[in-house]
Coordinates of C-alpha atoms and ligand atoms in Angstrom, one line a residue:
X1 CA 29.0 17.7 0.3
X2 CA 27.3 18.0 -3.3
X3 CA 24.0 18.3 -3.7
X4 CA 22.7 16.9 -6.9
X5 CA 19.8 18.0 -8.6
X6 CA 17.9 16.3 -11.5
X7 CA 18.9 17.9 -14.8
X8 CA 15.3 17.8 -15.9
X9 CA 14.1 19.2 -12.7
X10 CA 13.3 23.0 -13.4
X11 CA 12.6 23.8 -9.2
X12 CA 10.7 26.7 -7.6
X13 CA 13.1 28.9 -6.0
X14 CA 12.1 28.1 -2.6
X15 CA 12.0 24.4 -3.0
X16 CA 16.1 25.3 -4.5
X17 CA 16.7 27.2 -1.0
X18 CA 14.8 24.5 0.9
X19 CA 17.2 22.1 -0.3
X20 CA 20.5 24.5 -0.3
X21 CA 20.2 24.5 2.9
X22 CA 21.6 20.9 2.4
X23 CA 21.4 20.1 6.8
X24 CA 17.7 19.5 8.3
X25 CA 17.0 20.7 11.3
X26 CA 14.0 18.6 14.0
X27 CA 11.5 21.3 15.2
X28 CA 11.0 21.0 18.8
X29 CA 9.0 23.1 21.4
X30 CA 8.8 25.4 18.3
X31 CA 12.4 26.2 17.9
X32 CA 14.3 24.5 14.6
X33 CA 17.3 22.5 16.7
X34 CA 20.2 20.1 15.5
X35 CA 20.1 16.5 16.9
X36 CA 21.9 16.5 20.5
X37 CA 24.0 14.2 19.4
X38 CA 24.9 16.5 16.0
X39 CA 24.3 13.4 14.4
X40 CA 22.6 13.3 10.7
X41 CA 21.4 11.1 7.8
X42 CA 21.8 11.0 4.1
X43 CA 18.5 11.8 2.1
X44 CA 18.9 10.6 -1.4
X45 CA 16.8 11.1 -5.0
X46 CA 15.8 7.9 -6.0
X47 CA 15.5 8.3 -9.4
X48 CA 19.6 9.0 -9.4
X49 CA 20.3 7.6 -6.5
X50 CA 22.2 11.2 -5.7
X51 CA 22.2 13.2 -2.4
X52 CA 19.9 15.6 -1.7
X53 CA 20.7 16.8 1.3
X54 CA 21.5 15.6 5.4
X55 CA 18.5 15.5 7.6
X56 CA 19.1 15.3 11.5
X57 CA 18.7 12.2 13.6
X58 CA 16.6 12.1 16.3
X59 CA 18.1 9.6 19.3
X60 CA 17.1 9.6 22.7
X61 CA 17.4 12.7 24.4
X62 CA 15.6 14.5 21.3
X63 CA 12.5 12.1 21.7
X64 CA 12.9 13.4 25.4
X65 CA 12.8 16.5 24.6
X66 CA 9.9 16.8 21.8
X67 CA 8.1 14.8 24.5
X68 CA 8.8 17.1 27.1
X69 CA 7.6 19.7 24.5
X70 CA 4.3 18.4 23.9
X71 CA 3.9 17.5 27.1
X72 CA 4.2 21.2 28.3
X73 CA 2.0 22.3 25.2
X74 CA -0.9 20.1 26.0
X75 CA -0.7 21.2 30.1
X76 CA -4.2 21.8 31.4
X77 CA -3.4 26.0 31.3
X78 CA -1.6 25.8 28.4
X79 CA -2.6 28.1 25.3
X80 CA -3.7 25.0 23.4
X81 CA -5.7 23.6 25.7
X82 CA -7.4 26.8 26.8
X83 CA -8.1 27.4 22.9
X84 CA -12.0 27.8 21.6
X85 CA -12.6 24.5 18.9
X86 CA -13.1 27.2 16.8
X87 CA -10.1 28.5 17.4
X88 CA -8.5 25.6 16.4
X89 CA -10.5 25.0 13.5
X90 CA -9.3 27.9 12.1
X91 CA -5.5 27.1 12.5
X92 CA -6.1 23.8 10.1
X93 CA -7.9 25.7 7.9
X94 CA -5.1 27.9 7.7
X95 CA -2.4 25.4 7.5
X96 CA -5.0 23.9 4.3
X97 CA -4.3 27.9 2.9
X98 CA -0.7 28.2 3.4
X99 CA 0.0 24.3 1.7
X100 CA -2.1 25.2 -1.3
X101 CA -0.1 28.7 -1.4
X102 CA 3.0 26.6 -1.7
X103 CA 1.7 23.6 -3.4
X104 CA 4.4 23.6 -5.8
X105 CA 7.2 23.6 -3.7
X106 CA 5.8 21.1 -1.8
X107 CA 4.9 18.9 -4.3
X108 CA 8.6 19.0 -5.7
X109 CA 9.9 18.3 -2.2
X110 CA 7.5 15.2 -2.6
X111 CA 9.0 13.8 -5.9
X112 CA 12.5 14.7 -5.5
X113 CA 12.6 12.5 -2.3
X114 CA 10.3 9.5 -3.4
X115 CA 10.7 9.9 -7.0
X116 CA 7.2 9.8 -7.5
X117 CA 6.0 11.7 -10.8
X118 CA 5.5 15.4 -10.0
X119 CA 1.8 15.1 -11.6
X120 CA 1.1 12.9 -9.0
X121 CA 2.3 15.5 -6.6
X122 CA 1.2 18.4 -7.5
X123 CA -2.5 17.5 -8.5
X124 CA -3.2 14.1 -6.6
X125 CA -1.1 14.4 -2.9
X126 CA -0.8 17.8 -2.2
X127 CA -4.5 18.7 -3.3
X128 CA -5.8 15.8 -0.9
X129 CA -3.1 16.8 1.9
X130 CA -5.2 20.3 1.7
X131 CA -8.8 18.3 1.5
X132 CA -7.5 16.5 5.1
X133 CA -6.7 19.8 6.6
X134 CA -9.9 21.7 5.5
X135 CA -12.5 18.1 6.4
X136 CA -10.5 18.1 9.7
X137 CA -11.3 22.1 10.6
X138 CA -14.6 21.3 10.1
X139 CA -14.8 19.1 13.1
X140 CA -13.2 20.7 15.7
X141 CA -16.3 22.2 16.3
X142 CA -18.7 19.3 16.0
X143 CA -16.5 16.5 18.2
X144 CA -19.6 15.8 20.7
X145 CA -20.7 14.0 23.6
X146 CA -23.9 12.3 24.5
X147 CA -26.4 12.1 27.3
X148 CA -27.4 8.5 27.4
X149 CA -30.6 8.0 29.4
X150 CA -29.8 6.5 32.7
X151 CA -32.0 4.5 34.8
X152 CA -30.4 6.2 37.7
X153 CA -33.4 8.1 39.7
X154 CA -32.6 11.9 39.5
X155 CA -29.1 11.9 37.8
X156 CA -27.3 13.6 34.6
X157 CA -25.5 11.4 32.8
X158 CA -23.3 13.1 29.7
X159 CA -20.3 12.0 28.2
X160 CA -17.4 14.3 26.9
X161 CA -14.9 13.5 24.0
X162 CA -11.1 14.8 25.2
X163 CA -8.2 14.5 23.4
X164 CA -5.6 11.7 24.4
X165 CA -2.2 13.9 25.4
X166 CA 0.1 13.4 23.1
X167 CA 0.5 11.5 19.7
X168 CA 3.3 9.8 18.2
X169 CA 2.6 9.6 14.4
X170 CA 5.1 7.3 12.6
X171 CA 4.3 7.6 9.1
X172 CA 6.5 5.7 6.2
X173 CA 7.5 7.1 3.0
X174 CA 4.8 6.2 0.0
X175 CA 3.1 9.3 0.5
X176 CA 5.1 11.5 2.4
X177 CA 3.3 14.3 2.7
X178 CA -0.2 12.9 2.9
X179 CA 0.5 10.5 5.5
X180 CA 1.3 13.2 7.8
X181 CA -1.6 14.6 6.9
X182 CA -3.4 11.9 7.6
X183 CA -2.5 11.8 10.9
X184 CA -1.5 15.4 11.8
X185 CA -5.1 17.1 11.2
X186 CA -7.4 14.4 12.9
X187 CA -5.1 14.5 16.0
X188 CA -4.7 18.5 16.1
X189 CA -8.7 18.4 15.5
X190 CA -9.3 16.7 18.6
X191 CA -7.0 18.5 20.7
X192 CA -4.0 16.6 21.1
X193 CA -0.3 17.5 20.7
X194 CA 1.6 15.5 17.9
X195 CA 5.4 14.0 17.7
X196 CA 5.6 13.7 13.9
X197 CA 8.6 10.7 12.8
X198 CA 8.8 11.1 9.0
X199 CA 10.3 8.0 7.3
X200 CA 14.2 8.5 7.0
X201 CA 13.7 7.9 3.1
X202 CA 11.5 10.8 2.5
X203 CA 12.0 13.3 5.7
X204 CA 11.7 16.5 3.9
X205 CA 8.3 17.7 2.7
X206 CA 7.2 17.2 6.3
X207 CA 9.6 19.4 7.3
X208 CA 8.4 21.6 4.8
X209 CA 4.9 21.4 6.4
X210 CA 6.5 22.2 9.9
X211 CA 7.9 25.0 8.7
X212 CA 3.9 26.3 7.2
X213 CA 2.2 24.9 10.5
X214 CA 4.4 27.4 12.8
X215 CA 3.6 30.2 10.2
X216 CA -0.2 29.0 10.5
X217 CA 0.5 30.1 14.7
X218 CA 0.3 26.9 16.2
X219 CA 1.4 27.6 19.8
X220 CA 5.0 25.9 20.0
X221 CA 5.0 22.1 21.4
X222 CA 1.7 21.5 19.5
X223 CA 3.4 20.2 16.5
X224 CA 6.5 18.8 16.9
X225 CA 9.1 16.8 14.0
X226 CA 11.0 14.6 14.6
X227 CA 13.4 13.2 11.7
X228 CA 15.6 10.0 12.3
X229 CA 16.0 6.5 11.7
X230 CA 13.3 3.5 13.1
X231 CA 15.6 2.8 15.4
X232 CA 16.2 5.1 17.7
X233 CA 14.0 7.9 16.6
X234 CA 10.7 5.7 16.4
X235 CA 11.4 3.0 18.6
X236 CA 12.3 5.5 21.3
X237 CA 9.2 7.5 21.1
X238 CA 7.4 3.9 21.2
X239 CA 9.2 3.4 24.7
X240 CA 8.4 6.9 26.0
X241 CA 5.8 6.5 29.2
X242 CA 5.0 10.6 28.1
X243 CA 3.8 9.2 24.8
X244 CA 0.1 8.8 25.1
X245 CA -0.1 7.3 21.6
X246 CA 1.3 6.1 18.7
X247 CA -0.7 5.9 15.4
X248 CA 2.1 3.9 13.2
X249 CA 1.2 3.5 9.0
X250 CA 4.0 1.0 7.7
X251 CA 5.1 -2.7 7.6
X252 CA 3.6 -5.3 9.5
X253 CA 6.7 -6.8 10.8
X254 CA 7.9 -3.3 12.8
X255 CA 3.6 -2.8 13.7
X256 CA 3.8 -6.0 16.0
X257 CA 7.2 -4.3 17.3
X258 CA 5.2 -1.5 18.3
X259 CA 2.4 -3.2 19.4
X260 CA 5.1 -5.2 22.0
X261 CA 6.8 -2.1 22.9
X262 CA 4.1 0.3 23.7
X263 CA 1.8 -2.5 25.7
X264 CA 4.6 -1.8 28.8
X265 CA 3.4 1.4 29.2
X266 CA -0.1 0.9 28.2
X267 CA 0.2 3.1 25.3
X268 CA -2.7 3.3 23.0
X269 CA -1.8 2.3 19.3
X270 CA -3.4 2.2 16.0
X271 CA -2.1 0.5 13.3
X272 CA -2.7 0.8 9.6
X273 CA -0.1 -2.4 8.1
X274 CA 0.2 -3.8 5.2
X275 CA -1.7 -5.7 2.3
X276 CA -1.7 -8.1 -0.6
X277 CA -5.7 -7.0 -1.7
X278 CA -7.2 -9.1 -4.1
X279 CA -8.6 -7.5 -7.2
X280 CA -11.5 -9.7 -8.9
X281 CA -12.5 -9.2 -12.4
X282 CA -15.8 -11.4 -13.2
X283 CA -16.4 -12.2 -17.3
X284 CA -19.4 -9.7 -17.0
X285 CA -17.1 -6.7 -16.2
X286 CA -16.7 -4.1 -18.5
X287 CA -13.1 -5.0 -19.7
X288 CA -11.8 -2.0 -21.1
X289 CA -11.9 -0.3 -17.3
X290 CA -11.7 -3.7 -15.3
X291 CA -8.0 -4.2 -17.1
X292 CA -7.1 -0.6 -16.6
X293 CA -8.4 -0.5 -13.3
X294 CA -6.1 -3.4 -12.8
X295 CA -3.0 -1.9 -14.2
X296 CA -3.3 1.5 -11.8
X297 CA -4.4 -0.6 -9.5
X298 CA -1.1 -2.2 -8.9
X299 CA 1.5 -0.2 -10.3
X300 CA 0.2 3.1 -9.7
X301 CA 3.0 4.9 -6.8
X302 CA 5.1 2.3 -8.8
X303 CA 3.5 -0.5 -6.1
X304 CA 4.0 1.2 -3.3
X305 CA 0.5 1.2 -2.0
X306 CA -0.2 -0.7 1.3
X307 CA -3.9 -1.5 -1.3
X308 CA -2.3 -2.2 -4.0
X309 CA -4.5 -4.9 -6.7
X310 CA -1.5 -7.1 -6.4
X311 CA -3.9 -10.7 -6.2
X312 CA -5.6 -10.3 -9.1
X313 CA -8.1 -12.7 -10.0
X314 CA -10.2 -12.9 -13.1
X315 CA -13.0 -15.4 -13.8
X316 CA -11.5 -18.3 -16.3
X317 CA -13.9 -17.3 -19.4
X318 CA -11.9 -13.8 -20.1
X319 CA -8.5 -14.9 -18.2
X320 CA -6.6 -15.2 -21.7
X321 CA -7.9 -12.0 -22.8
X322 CA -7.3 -10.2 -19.2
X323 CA -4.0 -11.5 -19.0
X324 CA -2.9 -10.3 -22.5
X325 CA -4.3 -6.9 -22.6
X326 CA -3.0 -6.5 -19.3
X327 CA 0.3 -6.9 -20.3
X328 CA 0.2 -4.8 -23.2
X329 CA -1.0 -1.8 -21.4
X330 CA 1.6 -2.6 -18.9
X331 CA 4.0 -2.3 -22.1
X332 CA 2.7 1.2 -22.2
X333 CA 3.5 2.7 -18.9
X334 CA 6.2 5.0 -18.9
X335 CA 8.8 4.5 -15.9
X336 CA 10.6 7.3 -15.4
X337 CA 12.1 10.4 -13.1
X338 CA 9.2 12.2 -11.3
X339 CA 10.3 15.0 -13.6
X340 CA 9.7 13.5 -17.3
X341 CA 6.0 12.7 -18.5
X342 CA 6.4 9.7 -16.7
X343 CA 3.8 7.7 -15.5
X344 CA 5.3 5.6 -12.2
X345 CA 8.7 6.8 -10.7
X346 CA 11.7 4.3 -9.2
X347 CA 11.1 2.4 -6.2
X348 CA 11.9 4.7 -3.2
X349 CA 15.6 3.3 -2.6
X350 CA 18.3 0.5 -3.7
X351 CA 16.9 -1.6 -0.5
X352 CA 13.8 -1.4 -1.8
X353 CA 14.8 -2.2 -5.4
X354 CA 16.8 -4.8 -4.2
X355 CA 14.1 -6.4 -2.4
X356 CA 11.7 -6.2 -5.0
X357 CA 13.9 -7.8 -7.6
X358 CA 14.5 -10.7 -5.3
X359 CA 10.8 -11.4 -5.1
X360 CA 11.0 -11.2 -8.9
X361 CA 13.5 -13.5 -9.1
X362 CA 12.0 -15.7 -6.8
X363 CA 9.1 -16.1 -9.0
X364 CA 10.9 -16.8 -11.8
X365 CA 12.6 -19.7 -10.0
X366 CA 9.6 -20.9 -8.4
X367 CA 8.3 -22.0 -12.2
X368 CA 5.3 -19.6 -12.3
X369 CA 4.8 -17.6 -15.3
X370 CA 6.2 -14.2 -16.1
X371 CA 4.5 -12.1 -19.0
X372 CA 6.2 -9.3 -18.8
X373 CA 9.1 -7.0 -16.9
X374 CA 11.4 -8.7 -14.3
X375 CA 14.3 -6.6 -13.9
X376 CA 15.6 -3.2 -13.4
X377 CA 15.5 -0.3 -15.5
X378 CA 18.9 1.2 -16.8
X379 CA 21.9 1.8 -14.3
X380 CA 21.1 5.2 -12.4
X381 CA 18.2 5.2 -10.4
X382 CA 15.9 2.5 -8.7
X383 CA 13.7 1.6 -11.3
X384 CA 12.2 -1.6 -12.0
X385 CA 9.8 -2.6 -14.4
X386 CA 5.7 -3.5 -14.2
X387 CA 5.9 -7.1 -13.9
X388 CA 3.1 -9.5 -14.4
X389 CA 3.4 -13.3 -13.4
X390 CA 0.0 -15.7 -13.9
X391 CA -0.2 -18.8 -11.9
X392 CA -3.0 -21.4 -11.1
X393 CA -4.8 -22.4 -7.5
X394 CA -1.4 -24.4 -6.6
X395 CA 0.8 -21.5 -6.5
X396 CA -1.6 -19.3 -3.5
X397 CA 1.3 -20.4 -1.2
X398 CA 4.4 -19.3 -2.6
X399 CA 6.0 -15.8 -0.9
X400 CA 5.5 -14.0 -4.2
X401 CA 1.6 -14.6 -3.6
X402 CA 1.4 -14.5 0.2
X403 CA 3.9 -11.9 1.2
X404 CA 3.8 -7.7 0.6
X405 CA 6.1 -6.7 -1.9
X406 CA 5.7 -3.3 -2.4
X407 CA 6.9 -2.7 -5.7
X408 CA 5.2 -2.9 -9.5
X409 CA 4.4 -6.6 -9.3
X410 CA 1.0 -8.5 -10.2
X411 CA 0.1 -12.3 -9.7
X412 CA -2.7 -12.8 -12.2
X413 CA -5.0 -16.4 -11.5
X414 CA -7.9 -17.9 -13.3
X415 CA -11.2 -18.9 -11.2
X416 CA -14.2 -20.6 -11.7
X417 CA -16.9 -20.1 -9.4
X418 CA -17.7 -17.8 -6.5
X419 CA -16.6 -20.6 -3.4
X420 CA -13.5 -20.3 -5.0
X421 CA -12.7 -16.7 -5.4
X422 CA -14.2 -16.3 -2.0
X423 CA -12.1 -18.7 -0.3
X424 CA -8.6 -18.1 -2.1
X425 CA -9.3 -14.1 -2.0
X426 CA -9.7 -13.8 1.5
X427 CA -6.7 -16.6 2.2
X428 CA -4.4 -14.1 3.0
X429 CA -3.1 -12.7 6.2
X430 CA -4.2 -9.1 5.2
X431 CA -7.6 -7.6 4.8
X432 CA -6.8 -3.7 4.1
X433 CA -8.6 -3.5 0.4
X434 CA -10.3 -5.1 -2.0
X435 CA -11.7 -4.8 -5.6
X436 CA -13.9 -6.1 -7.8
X437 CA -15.5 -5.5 -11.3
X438 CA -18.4 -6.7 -12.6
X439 CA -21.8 -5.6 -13.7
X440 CA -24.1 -7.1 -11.4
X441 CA -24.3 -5.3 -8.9
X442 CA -25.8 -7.8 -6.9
X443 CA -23.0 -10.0 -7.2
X444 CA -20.5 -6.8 -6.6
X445 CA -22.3 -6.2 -3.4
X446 CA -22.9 -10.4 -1.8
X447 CA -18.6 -9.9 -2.7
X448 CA -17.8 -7.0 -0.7
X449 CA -19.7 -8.2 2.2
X450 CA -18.2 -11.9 2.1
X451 CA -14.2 -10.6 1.2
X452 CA -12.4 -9.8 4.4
X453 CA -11.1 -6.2 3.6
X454 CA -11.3 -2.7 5.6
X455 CA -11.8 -1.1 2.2
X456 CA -14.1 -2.8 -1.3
X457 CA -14.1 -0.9 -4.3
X458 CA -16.6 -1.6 -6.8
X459 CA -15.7 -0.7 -10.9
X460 CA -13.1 1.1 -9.5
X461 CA -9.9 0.9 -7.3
X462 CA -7.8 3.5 -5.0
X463 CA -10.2 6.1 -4.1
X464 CA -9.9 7.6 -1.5
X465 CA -11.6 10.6 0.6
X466 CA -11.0 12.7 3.7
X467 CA -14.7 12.1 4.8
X468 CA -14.6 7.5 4.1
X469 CA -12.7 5.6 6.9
X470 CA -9.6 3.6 5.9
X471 CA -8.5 0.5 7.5
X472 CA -7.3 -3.2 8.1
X473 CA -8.8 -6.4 8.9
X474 CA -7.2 -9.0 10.3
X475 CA -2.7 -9.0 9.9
X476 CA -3.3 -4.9 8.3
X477 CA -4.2 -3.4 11.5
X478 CA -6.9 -2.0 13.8
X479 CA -8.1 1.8 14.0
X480 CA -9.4 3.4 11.5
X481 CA -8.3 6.9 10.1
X482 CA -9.8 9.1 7.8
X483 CA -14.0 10.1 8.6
X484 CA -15.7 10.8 11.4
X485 CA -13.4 7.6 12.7
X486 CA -10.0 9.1 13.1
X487 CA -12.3 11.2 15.5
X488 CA -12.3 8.4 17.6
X489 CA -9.2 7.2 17.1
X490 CA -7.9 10.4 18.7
X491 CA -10.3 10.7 21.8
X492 CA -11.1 9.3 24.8
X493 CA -15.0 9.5 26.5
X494 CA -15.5 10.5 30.2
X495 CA -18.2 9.9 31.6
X496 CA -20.2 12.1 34.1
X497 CA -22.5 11.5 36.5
X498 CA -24.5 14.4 38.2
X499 CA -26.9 14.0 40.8
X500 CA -29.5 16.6 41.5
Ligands
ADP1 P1 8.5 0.4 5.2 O1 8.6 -1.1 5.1 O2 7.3 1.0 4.5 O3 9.8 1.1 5.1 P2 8.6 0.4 8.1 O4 7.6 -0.3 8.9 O5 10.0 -0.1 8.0 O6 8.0 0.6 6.7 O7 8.7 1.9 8.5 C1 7.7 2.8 8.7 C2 8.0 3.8 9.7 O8 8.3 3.2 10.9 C3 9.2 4.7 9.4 O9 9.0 6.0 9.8 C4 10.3 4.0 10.2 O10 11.4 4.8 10.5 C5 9.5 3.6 11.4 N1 10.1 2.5 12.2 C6 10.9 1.5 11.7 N2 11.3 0.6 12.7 C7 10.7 1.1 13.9 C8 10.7 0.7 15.2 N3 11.3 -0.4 15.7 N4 10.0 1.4 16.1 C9 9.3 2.5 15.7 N5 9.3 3.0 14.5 C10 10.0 2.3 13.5

């Protein structure tokens, strides 16, 4: 086996033993353990397409087992459910100390495995990773009930929040580190026990996390990962009846799997799918950040955003100008390893690049306009450049327009009044983000509430906090996570009736 490191990567010594150990182990019940089956996958860099290393794959009996595992750990006497909320608290805030303590390693685990620029890493995932952790401590203690008043003659009524049992967090590999933070910390918070299934593209900072979590003293069983491909690893934990829920973050397509699969055993699900947001720049925007907003808002993470701007309509006064300085400050983004001063990385993998370049190409065929990009970038690596096609109102139906491609591509279209940007923004399947830029903030805020999105930003795009819900309407999703909402996303009520 050769593992093959970046030559400009200059790697913390533990991220270099972290990945000399070259074989990934799942942690179940506590206890590091191969797949029963000895079987492994291939993890590769994607911006050399070289191996860095053989994770294990979870089948079956390991789903069993971690399910067994968290089964035991969230038993009524167990140490975890006998623990004070404040208790508990303390353990995430913990697990915030010891990421921040190894930030960098984890960080480079982060861009050696999805390629994405180590700044981005170090100073925007990991920092937000800990900002999830320390938000989510917070509420351990402050996860309430309620008393509602009763018309019942001389009876309590209260209602208490418990956790569900235990989680199943499937979590794909854009931010692979955040997403399981995203879902490990509200779920812990509340109680629960958690099945983490890493992507099979980008398994290894998570096991990197594992590795922190049982140093933090989380009583084994609580956090269990689980590394292995969709199918079996995810699909079986989908199937399990000792699977109490499954929060899934990825495509569409496999979420309405899910959805099938876990309705035989009644198993609660959330979904957070995917997007094709619309980004609307009015002529009374302030240009300068309205067409850089734009740019990030697409190709930052190289496209791979579930909100990525990648609809991006502009009001048919400035649409020449939009479209042009668009595409020269899409000339001036740097695509390179996660390593260099790069700003956007490869595409996660050669499926990916592959199916990116075929939406490319289908543009190309379909007689829209391309301004810029549309093809790959050198031989070694997945990297393909920022692409910008324009079209008119007749071209809202082709895939390139309708469909998710994940992957540094824009669709730029003129409009002329606000029926029409209303109508052809929200004529879309999704509704996970929106964004629009304008300097009337009346207008800005009649937009956000007539665009069908979970999430509007105004004069901005992308931000994100531990504290501000994140969702989908409509085809990306239900639940939301983040905010006092992933709260209830990871409870259930009882109520309780007393009569005195
Ligand atoms: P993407 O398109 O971003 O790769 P996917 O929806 O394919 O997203 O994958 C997201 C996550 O779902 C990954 O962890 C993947 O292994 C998992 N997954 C894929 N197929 C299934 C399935 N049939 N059941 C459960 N999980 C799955």
């Amino acid at each position: 086996m050769t593992i093959k490191i970046h030559e400009a990567a200059s790697l913390h010594e533990n991220t270099l033993s972290f990945i000399h150990r070259e074989r990934h182990k799942l942690l179940i019940g506590g206890v590091w353990v191969e797949a029963r089956s000895g079987e492994t996958f291939e993890v590769f860099d994607p911006a050399t397409g070289d191996l860095l290393g053989h994770a294990a794959a979870a089948g079956e009996e390991d789903v069993a087992m971690a399910v067994a595992a968290a089964r035991a750990a969230f038993a009524p006497d167990s140490e975890w459910r006998r623990m004070t909320p404040q208790k508990r608290g303390e353990l995430l805030w913990k697990v915030a100390d010891l990421i921040e303590a190894n930030a960098r390693e984890l960080a480079e685990l982060d861009t050696l495995d999805n390629g994405k620029p180590y700044r981005n890493s170090l100073y925007g995932d990991v920092p937000q990773v800990v900002a999830h952790f320390r938000y989510y401590a917070g509420w351990t203690t402050k996860i309430e009930g309620s008393v509602p008043p009763v018309s019942v003659p001389n009876t309590l009524n209260y209602t208490r929040r418990e956790p569900l049992g235990v989680c199943a967090l499937i979590i794909p590999w854009n931010f692979p580190l955040l997403m399981a933070a995203w879902k490990l910390a509200p779920a812990l918070a509340c109680g629960n026990t958690a099945i983490l299934k890493p992507a099979e593209q980008t398994p290894l900072a998570a096991l990197r996390l594992g590795e922190l979590m049982v140093e933090a003293g989380f009583p084994a069983g609580v956090v269990n990962i689980l590394t292995g491909l969709g199918v079996p690893a995810g699909s079986a934990l989908v199937d399990h009846p000792g699977v109490d829920k499954v929060s899934f973050t990825g495509s569409t397509e496999v979420g309405k799997l899910i959805m099938r699969n876990a309705s035989n055993n009644l198993t609660k699900v959330s979904l957070e799918l995917g997007g094709k947001s619309p980004n609307v720049v009015f002529k009374d925007a302030d240009m300068g950040k309205a067409v850089k907003g734009a740019l990030w808002a697409v190709f930052g993470n190289t496209g791979q955003m579930c909100t990525a701007g990648s609809r991006l309509f502009v009001e048919r006064p400035v649409y020449e100008q939009v479209v042009e300085q668009l595409s020269e400050a899409a000339g001036g983004i740097r695509v390179g390893h996660g390593w260099d001063k790069s700003h956007i990385g490869p595409v996660v993998s050669q499926e990916q690049m592959e199916r990116v370049l075929g939406y490319i190409d289908e543009g190309r065929s379909s007689g829209i306009e391309m301004h810029r990009g549309g093809g790959r970038l050198g031989e070694r690596g997945y990297f393909v450049e920022p692409t910008i096609f324009s079209h008119d109102a007749s071209g809202d139906d082709l895939r390139l327009i309708r469909e998710e491609i994940f992957g540094p591509v824009v669709a730029v279209t003129p409009f002329d009044d606000w029926e029409e940007v209303v109508q052809r923004a929200n004529h879309t399947e999704y509704g996970l983000a929106a964004g629009i830029w304008t300097s009337d903030l009346s207008k800005a805020h009649r937009l956000a509430e007539a665009l069908q999105a979970g999430t509007v930003w105004v004069n901005a795009y992308n931000l994100f906090d531990a504290a501000s819900p994140f969702g989908g309407y409509k085809s990306s999703g239900f639940g939301r996570e983040m905010g006092k909402e992933a709260i209830d996303l990871y409870t259930q009520v009882k109520s309780v009736w007393v009569s005195y």
